[in-house]
Amino acid sequence: MKRIVLFASGSGSNVENIVKYFAGHSDISISCVLTNKRDAYVIDRCNKLGVPAFYFNKAGFTNSPLVLEILKCIQPDLIVLAGFLLKIPSDLVAAFPRKIINIHPALLPKYGGKGMYGKHVHTAVKAQGESETGITVHYVNEHYDEGAIIRQFKVGISKEDTVDQITAKVQSLEQIHFPKVIEEVLSGK
Ligand code: GRF
């Protein structure tokens, strides 16, 4: 069995979708979810889904090797950032080369970098009058949203679309494609 560890900071709609996609999978399983937000809704989802979830605070992540030690125990084949907002420390990146991937809710390299998450991204896309947006799944390096791109998927948007409508279109792409891209990465396709 190949093992996935999920990192999340927020609602966890991607976590739920990924957990359901791989439930009963013959080769891939979800080991656990790690979160830096004690009250994140992702924990409620994990409770309902019966998935182990662990909370760590920022000090336990950035100033200490503890999360790295936990990951070394689990030995995941892939670490998936699904709405995780902290920067990944360089020792963790170095310990898992090409084994950490992230989903970004825009077409990188546009609309990436520090502070570009959630509604901030979709608001910026709308302000620029873009005719399309999408999702980017990419490897994680020491810099926000700069690792090698694995796959991108696009969706058309119009000037009349509200930020909420753009958000919904992007979330729909995430639900359809993210688990499949994870599966492809793990199976080396
Ligand atoms: C998603 O839009 C994802 O692309 C981004 O953060 C959001 C997380 O949403 N990185 P959720 O917590 O999975 O509902």
mmCIF file of C-alpha atoms and ligand atoms in Angstrom:
data_model
loop_
_atom_site.group_PDB
_atom_site.id
_atom_site.type_symbol
_atom_site.label_atom_id
_atom_site.label_comp_id
_atom_site.label_asym_id
_atom_site.label_seq_id
_atom_site.Cartn_x
_atom_site.Cartn_y
_atom_site.Cartn_z
ATOM 1 C CA MET A 1 0.000 0.000 0.000
ATOM 2 C CA LYS A 2 1.223 3.479 -0.836
ATOM 3 C CA ARG A 3 0.624 5.981 1.929
ATOM 4 C CA ILE A 4 -0.620 9.568 1.657
ATOM 5 C CA VAL A 5 -0.425 12.153 4.433
ATOM 6 C CA LEU A 6 -2.707 15.146 3.947
ATOM 7 C CA PHE A 7 -2.009 18.638 5.318
ATOM 8 C CA ALA A 8 -4.894 21.092 5.620
ATOM 9 C CA SER A 9 -5.706 24.349 7.401
ATOM 10 C CA GLY A 10 -9.301 25.063 6.508
ATOM 11 C CA SER A 11 -12.630 23.645 5.539
ATOM 12 C CA GLY A 12 -11.230 20.424 4.130
ATOM 13 C CA SER A 13 -13.505 19.932 1.126
ATOM 14 C CA ASN A 14 -10.501 18.629 -0.780
ATOM 15 C CA VAL A 15 -9.509 16.354 2.093
ATOM 16 C CA GLU A 16 -13.013 14.863 2.178
ATOM 17 C CA ASN A 17 -13.032 14.368 -1.578
ATOM 18 C CA ILE A 18 -9.594 12.730 -1.560
ATOM 19 C CA VAL A 19 -10.452 10.452 1.391
ATOM 20 C CA LYS A 20 -13.656 9.301 -0.344
ATOM 21 C CA TYR A 21 -11.868 8.797 -3.673
ATOM 22 C CA PHE A 22 -9.235 6.501 -2.151
ATOM 23 C CA ALA A 23 -11.572 4.632 0.213
ATOM 24 C CA GLY A 24 -11.244 0.973 -0.678
ATOM 25 C CA HIS A 25 -8.455 1.675 -3.198
ATOM 26 C CA SER A 26 -6.304 -1.385 -3.821
ATOM 27 C CA ASP A 27 -2.896 0.377 -3.758
ATOM 28 C CA ILE A 28 -3.293 3.745 -2.054
ATOM 29 C CA SER A 29 -4.427 4.681 1.444
ATOM 30 C CA ILE A 30 -4.709 7.845 3.515
ATOM 31 C CA SER A 31 -2.596 7.545 6.676
ATOM 32 C CA CYS A 32 -3.758 10.703 8.430
ATOM 33 C CA VAL A 33 -4.506 14.390 8.200
ATOM 34 C CA LEU A 34 -2.261 16.955 9.847
ATOM 35 C CA THR A 35 -3.533 20.446 10.570
ATOM 36 C CA ASN A 36 -2.119 23.644 12.055
ATOM 37 C CA LYS A 37 -5.613 24.951 12.960
ATOM 38 C CA ARG A 38 -7.167 23.520 16.091
ATOM 39 C CA ASP A 39 -10.670 24.639 15.122
ATOM 40 C CA ALA A 40 -10.462 23.920 11.397
ATOM 41 C CA TYR A 41 -13.585 22.339 9.943
ATOM 42 C CA VAL A 42 -11.343 19.712 8.367
ATOM 43 C CA ILE A 43 -11.132 18.088 11.831
ATOM 44 C CA ASP A 44 -14.939 17.708 11.951
ATOM 45 C CA ARG A 45 -14.832 16.130 8.518
ATOM 46 C CA CYS A 46 -12.110 13.711 9.656
ATOM 47 C CA ASN A 47 -14.218 12.761 12.673
ATOM 48 C CA LYS A 48 -17.150 11.934 10.398
ATOM 49 C CA LEU A 49 -14.947 10.125 7.902
ATOM 50 C CA GLY A 50 -13.118 8.133 10.576
ATOM 51 C CA VAL A 51 -9.723 9.444 9.493
ATOM 52 C CA PRO A 52 -7.005 10.131 12.094
ATOM 53 C CA ALA A 53 -6.289 13.850 12.415
ATOM 54 C CA PHE A 54 -3.503 15.515 14.360
ATOM 55 C CA TYR A 55 -3.057 19.139 15.283
ATOM 56 C CA PHE A 56 0.279 20.902 15.684
ATOM 57 C CA ASN A 57 0.918 24.566 16.381
ATOM 58 C CA LYS A 58 3.221 26.801 14.361
ATOM 59 C CA ALA A 59 6.069 26.432 16.874
ATOM 60 C CA GLY A 60 5.823 22.670 16.548
ATOM 61 C CA PHE A 61 6.196 22.997 12.819
ATOM 62 C CA THR A 62 8.628 25.773 12.045
ATOM 63 C CA ASN A 63 10.888 25.757 15.107
ATOM 64 C CA SER A 64 11.074 22.064 15.802
ATOM 65 C CA PRO A 65 11.774 18.838 13.944
ATOM 66 C CA LEU A 66 8.757 17.085 15.477
ATOM 67 C CA VAL A 67 6.479 17.070 12.436
ATOM 68 C CA LEU A 68 9.413 15.875 10.363
ATOM 69 C CA GLU A 69 10.028 13.060 12.869
ATOM 70 C CA ILE A 70 6.344 12.064 12.747
ATOM 71 C CA LEU A 71 6.493 11.971 8.943
ATOM 72 C CA LYS A 72 9.664 9.879 9.039
ATOM 73 C CA CYS A 73 7.778 7.360 11.202
ATOM 74 C CA ILE A 74 4.857 7.219 8.777
ATOM 75 C CA GLN A 75 7.142 7.166 5.705
ATOM 76 C CA PRO A 76 4.524 8.534 3.324
ATOM 77 C CA ASP A 77 4.875 7.974 -0.403
ATOM 78 C CA LEU A 78 3.231 11.343 -0.951
ATOM 79 C CA ILE A 79 2.481 14.393 1.185
ATOM 80 C CA VAL A 80 -0.463 16.335 -0.178
ATOM 81 C CA LEU A 81 -1.128 19.931 0.797
ATOM 82 C CA ALA A 82 -4.868 20.435 0.450
ATOM 83 C CA GLY A 83 -5.504 23.995 1.536
ATOM 84 C CA PHE A 84 -2.519 24.164 3.888
ATOM 85 C CA LEU A 85 -1.458 27.727 4.627
ATOM 86 C CA LEU A 86 1.942 27.516 6.329
ATOM 87 C CA LYS A 87 5.166 27.518 4.366
ATOM 88 C CA ILE A 88 6.855 24.124 4.358
ATOM 89 C CA PRO A 89 10.232 24.347 6.177
ATOM 90 C CA SER A 90 13.263 23.620 4.018
ATOM 91 C CA ASP A 91 14.335 20.580 6.083
ATOM 92 C CA LEU A 92 10.968 18.976 5.380
ATOM 93 C CA VAL A 93 11.214 19.773 1.663
ATOM 94 C CA ALA A 94 14.721 18.284 1.626
ATOM 95 C CA ALA A 95 13.605 15.128 3.456
ATOM 96 C CA PHE A 96 10.858 14.387 0.911
ATOM 97 C CA PRO A 97 12.173 15.337 -2.537
ATOM 98 C CA ARG A 98 9.355 15.339 -5.146
ATOM 99 C CA LYS A 99 7.085 13.782 -2.571
ATOM 100 C CA ILE A 100 5.213 16.938 -1.525
ATOM 101 C CA ILE A 101 2.542 18.368 -3.784
ATOM 102 C CA ASN A 102 0.157 21.299 -3.444
ATOM 103 C CA ILE A 103 -3.014 22.475 -5.125
ATOM 104 C CA HIS A 104 -3.297 26.152 -5.953
ATOM 105 C CA PRO A 105 -6.647 27.628 -6.998
ATOM 106 C CA ALA A 106 -5.342 29.561 -10.024
ATOM 107 C CA LEU A 107 -3.202 29.100 -13.094
ATOM 108 C CA LEU A 108 0.332 29.527 -11.730
ATOM 109 C CA PRO A 109 2.636 31.369 -12.140
ATOM 110 C CA LYS A 110 -0.160 33.933 -12.080
ATOM 111 C CA TYR A 111 -1.798 34.720 -8.742
ATOM 112 C CA GLY A 112 0.639 32.780 -6.565
ATOM 113 C CA GLY A 113 2.944 33.660 -3.696
ATOM 114 C CA LYS A 114 2.606 34.770 -0.104
ATOM 115 C CA GLY A 115 -0.885 35.958 0.814
ATOM 116 C CA MET A 116 -2.403 34.462 -2.316
ATOM 117 C CA TYR A 117 -4.848 31.942 -0.933
ATOM 118 C CA GLY A 118 -8.597 31.401 -0.873
ATOM 119 C CA LYS A 119 -10.739 34.402 -1.770
ATOM 120 C CA HIS A 120 -7.663 36.614 -2.239
ATOM 121 C CA VAL A 121 -6.802 34.632 -5.353
ATOM 122 C CA HIS A 122 -10.273 34.734 -6.888
ATOM 123 C CA THR A 123 -10.694 38.434 -6.055
ATOM 124 C CA ALA A 124 -7.423 39.213 -7.852
ATOM 125 C CA VAL A 125 -8.430 37.100 -10.855
ATOM 126 C CA LYS A 126 -11.714 39.003 -11.126
ATOM 127 C CA ALA A 127 -10.026 42.394 -10.668
ATOM 128 C CA GLN A 128 -7.727 41.626 -13.611
ATOM 129 C CA GLY A 129 -10.727 40.828 -15.816
ATOM 130 C CA GLU A 130 -9.356 37.396 -16.704
ATOM 131 C CA SER A 131 -11.352 35.271 -19.153
ATOM 132 C CA GLU A 132 -10.159 32.036 -17.569
ATOM 133 C CA THR A 133 -8.833 30.668 -14.316
ATOM 134 C CA GLY A 134 -8.242 27.175 -12.999
ATOM 135 C CA ILE A 135 -6.182 24.976 -10.732
ATOM 136 C CA THR A 136 -2.521 24.068 -10.591
ATOM 137 C CA VAL A 137 -1.124 20.952 -8.953
ATOM 138 C CA HIS A 138 2.597 21.372 -8.385
ATOM 139 C CA TYR A 139 5.550 20.023 -6.453
ATOM 140 C CA VAL A 140 6.468 21.988 -3.346
ATOM 141 C CA ASN A 141 9.820 23.669 -2.889
ATOM 142 C CA GLU A 142 11.033 26.268 -0.359
ATOM 143 C CA HIS A 143 9.104 29.087 -2.040
ATOM 144 C CA TYR A 144 5.353 29.623 -2.055
ATOM 145 C CA ASP A 145 3.742 28.245 -5.226
ATOM 146 C CA GLU A 146 6.993 27.992 -7.213
ATOM 147 C CA GLY A 147 7.680 24.260 -7.519
ATOM 148 C CA ALA A 148 7.474 22.403 -10.832
ATOM 149 C CA ILE A 149 3.964 22.242 -12.259
ATOM 150 C CA ILE A 150 2.463 18.759 -12.571
ATOM 151 C CA ARG A 151 -0.950 19.498 -14.100
ATOM 152 C CA GLN A 152 -3.202 22.476 -14.747
ATOM 153 C CA PHE A 153 -6.903 22.579 -15.573
ATOM 154 C CA LYS A 154 -8.723 25.649 -16.879
ATOM 155 C CA VAL A 155 -12.244 27.001 -16.682
ATOM 156 C CA GLY A 156 -13.730 29.982 -18.499
ATOM 157 C CA ILE A 157 -15.038 32.928 -16.512
ATOM 158 C CA SER A 158 -16.935 36.040 -17.559
ATOM 159 C CA LYS A 159 -16.892 39.630 -16.340
ATOM 160 C CA GLU A 160 -20.324 39.022 -14.810
ATOM 161 C CA ASP A 161 -19.079 36.158 -12.617
ATOM 162 C CA THR A 162 -18.908 37.115 -8.952
ATOM 163 C CA VAL A 163 -15.997 36.079 -6.753
ATOM 164 C CA ASP A 164 -18.252 33.388 -5.264
ATOM 165 C CA GLN A 165 -19.097 32.063 -8.719
ATOM 166 C CA ILE A 166 -15.413 31.974 -9.677
ATOM 167 C CA THR A 167 -14.693 30.169 -6.402
ATOM 168 C CA ALA A 168 -17.374 27.591 -7.185
ATOM 169 C CA LYS A 169 -15.999 26.970 -10.679
ATOM 170 C CA VAL A 170 -12.502 26.434 -9.312
ATOM 171 C CA GLN A 171 -13.766 24.175 -6.509
ATOM 172 C CA SER A 172 -15.565 22.097 -9.081
ATOM 173 C CA LEU A 173 -12.272 21.572 -10.960
ATOM 174 C CA GLU A 174 -10.595 20.604 -7.690
ATOM 175 C CA GLN A 175 -13.256 18.010 -6.930
ATOM 176 C CA ILE A 176 -13.016 16.465 -10.387
ATOM 177 C CA HIS A 177 -9.259 16.458 -10.947
ATOM 178 C CA PHE A 178 -7.206 16.606 -7.740
ATOM 179 C CA PRO A 179 -7.644 12.990 -6.589
ATOM 180 C CA LYS A 180 -6.920 11.701 -10.092
ATOM 181 C CA VAL A 181 -3.719 13.743 -10.332
ATOM 182 C CA ILE A 182 -2.645 12.358 -6.940
ATOM 183 C CA GLU A 183 -3.293 8.851 -8.234
ATOM 184 C CA GLU A 184 -1.286 9.579 -11.378
ATOM 185 C CA VAL A 185 1.654 10.936 -9.398
ATOM 186 C CA LEU A 186 1.678 7.872 -7.147
ATOM 187 C CA SER A 187 1.431 5.449 -10.016
ATOM 188 C CA GLY A 188 4.168 7.296 -11.937
ATOM 189 C CA LYS A 189 1.983 8.040 -14.973
HETATM 190 C C1 GRF B 1 -8.694 25.205 -2.145
HETATM 191 O O1 GRF B 1 -9.245 26.159 -3.009
HETATM 192 C C2 GRF B 1 -7.298 24.875 -2.560
HETATM 193 O O2 GRF B 1 -7.068 24.972 -3.917
HETATM 194 C C3 GRF B 1 -6.504 25.928 -1.852
HETATM 195 O O3 GRF B 1 -7.169 26.124 -0.624
HETATM 196 C C4 GRF B 1 -8.533 25.747 -0.750
HETATM 197 C C5 GRF B 1 -8.830 24.734 0.322
HETATM 198 O O4 GRF B 1 -10.187 24.440 0.409
HETATM 199 N N1 GRF B 1 -5.110 25.597 -1.760
HETATM 200 P P1 GRF B 1 -10.655 23.236 1.319
HETATM 201 O O5 GRF B 1 -10.094 23.435 2.708
HETATM 202 O O6 GRF B 1 -10.151 21.972 0.684
HETATM 203 O O7 GRF B 1 -12.158 23.287 1.332
#
